[in-house]
Coordinates of C-alpha atoms and ligand atoms in Angstrom, one line a residue:
M1 CA 0.0 0.0 0.0
P2 CA 1.4 3.4 -0.9
T3 CA 1.9 5.7 2.1
L4 CA -0.9 8.1 2.8
K5 CA -0.3 11.3 4.8
V6 CA -3.1 13.4 6.2
H7 CA -3.0 16.7 4.4
H8 CA -6.1 18.5 5.7
I9 CA -9.6 18.2 7.1
G10 CA -12.2 19.6 4.9
Y11 CA -14.8 21.7 6.8
L12 CA -18.1 23.0 5.3
V13 CA -19.2 26.4 6.4
K14 CA -22.0 28.6 5.3
K15 CA -20.3 32.0 6.0
I16 CA -16.6 31.7 5.3
G17 CA -15.7 35.2 6.5
K18 CA -17.3 34.7 9.9
A19 CA -16.0 31.1 10.0
V20 CA -12.4 32.3 9.5
K21 CA -12.8 34.8 12.4
T22 CA -14.3 32.1 14.6
F23 CA -11.5 29.6 13.9
Q24 CA -9.0 32.5 14.6
S25 CA -10.6 33.0 18.0
L26 CA -9.8 29.4 18.7
G27 CA -6.1 30.0 17.9
Y28 CA -6.0 29.0 14.2
Q29 CA -3.8 31.0 11.8
I30 CA -4.6 31.7 8.3
E31 CA -2.2 29.6 6.0
Q32 CA -3.7 30.7 2.8
D33 CA -6.3 33.5 2.3
T34 CA -9.7 32.7 0.8
V35 CA -9.5 31.9 -2.9
L36 CA -12.3 31.2 -5.3
D37 CA -12.4 27.7 -6.9
E38 CA -14.4 28.4 -10.1
I39 CA -14.5 24.8 -11.1
R40 CA -16.3 23.7 -7.9
K41 CA -18.0 27.1 -7.2
V42 CA -16.7 27.3 -3.7
E43 CA -14.5 29.6 -1.7
I44 CA -11.7 28.0 0.2
C45 CA -9.5 29.1 3.1
F46 CA -6.7 27.1 4.7
L47 CA -6.0 27.5 8.5
T48 CA -3.6 25.7 10.7
K49 CA -3.3 24.9 14.4
D50 CA -1.0 22.6 16.4
G51 CA 0.1 20.9 13.1
Y52 CA -3.4 20.4 11.9
R53 CA -4.6 21.9 8.7
V54 CA -8.3 22.8 8.2
E55 CA -9.8 23.7 4.8
L56 CA -12.9 25.8 5.1
I57 CA -15.2 25.3 2.1
S58 CA -18.2 27.5 1.3
P59 CA -20.4 27.3 -1.8
V60 CA -20.8 30.5 -3.8
S61 CA -23.6 29.1 -5.9
E62 CA -26.7 27.0 -5.3
D63 CA -25.6 24.6 -8.1
S64 CA -22.3 23.9 -6.3
V65 CA -22.0 20.3 -5.1
A66 CA -20.9 21.9 -1.8
A67 CA -24.3 23.6 -1.5
G68 CA -26.0 20.3 -1.5
L69 CA -23.5 18.9 1.0
L70 CA -24.0 21.9 3.3
K71 CA -27.8 21.3 3.3
K72 CA -27.2 17.8 4.4
Y73 CA -24.3 18.1 6.8
K74 CA -24.7 21.8 8.0
N75 CA -21.5 23.5 9.3
S76 CA -19.2 20.5 9.9
P77 CA -16.1 18.6 8.8
Y78 CA -16.9 16.3 6.0
H79 CA -13.7 14.9 4.4
I80 CA -10.1 14.1 5.2
C81 CA -7.6 14.7 2.4
Y82 CA -4.7 12.4 2.0
E83 CA -1.5 13.0 0.1
A84 CA 0.1 9.8 -1.3
D85 CA 3.7 9.2 -2.4
D86 CA 2.3 7.3 -5.4
P87 CA -1.3 8.7 -6.0
E88 CA -2.0 6.5 -9.0
A89 CA -1.2 3.3 -7.1
A90 CA -3.0 4.7 -4.0
C91 CA -6.2 5.3 -6.0
Q92 CA -6.0 1.9 -7.4
E93 CA -5.5 0.3 -4.1
L94 CA -8.3 2.3 -2.5
T95 CA -10.6 1.2 -5.3
Q96 CA -9.7 -2.4 -4.5
N97 CA -10.5 -1.7 -0.8
G98 CA -14.1 -0.6 -1.3
F99 CA -13.7 3.1 -2.3
T100 CA -15.3 4.4 -5.4
A101 CA -14.0 7.5 -7.2
I102 CA -16.9 9.9 -7.5
D103 CA -15.1 12.2 -9.9
T104 CA -11.9 12.3 -12.0
P105 CA -8.7 13.9 -10.9
T106 CA -9.4 17.7 -11.3
P107 CA -7.1 20.6 -10.6
A108 CA -7.6 22.5 -7.3
P109 CA -6.8 26.1 -7.6
A110 CA -6.6 26.4 -3.8
L111 CA -3.8 23.8 -3.9
N112 CA -1.6 25.4 -6.5
G113 CA -3.5 23.6 -9.3
R114 CA -2.6 20.1 -8.0
N115 CA -5.1 17.4 -9.0
V116 CA -7.5 16.0 -6.4
V117 CA -10.0 13.2 -6.6
F118 CA -12.8 12.4 -4.2
L119 CA -13.6 8.9 -3.3
M120 CA -16.5 7.4 -1.4
S121 CA -16.6 4.5 1.1
P122 CA -19.8 2.9 2.2
I123 CA -18.1 2.5 5.6
I124 CA -16.4 5.8 6.3
G125 CA -17.9 8.2 3.7
M126 CA -15.9 10.7 1.7
I127 CA -12.1 11.1 1.4
E128 CA -10.0 13.2 -0.9
L129 CA -6.8 12.1 -2.5
L130 CA -4.2 14.8 -3.4
Y131 CA -2.0 14.1 -6.4
Ligands
NI1 NI1 -10.2 19.1 0.7

């Protein structure tokens, strides 16, 4: 199995500006200011604390997939993103272990254009794989 390292925890929020301020009040620091991901129609801000990285995701359009997820999950964490030393092999291995890719590798503007793919497990829900 290729090695997976936790890269961030994805956290859905309705109001990203207020969410950033609230996380700051908990001691989080902004790692990367809010950027617009036009592909997914979301705003994204990365924060860190104690070696943890949190990705705030907020839909900017009703037809964003994140808007549907926000309705379902409310303001809450909803995925853990993993960085693999060999993403292709990792994706293949995950698929053999019950995960299903729910999209194809797509560039993430908030991650310097690196590709990400989301996978779903019937046991633990959604994960993200960073290429
Ligand atoms: Ni993410």
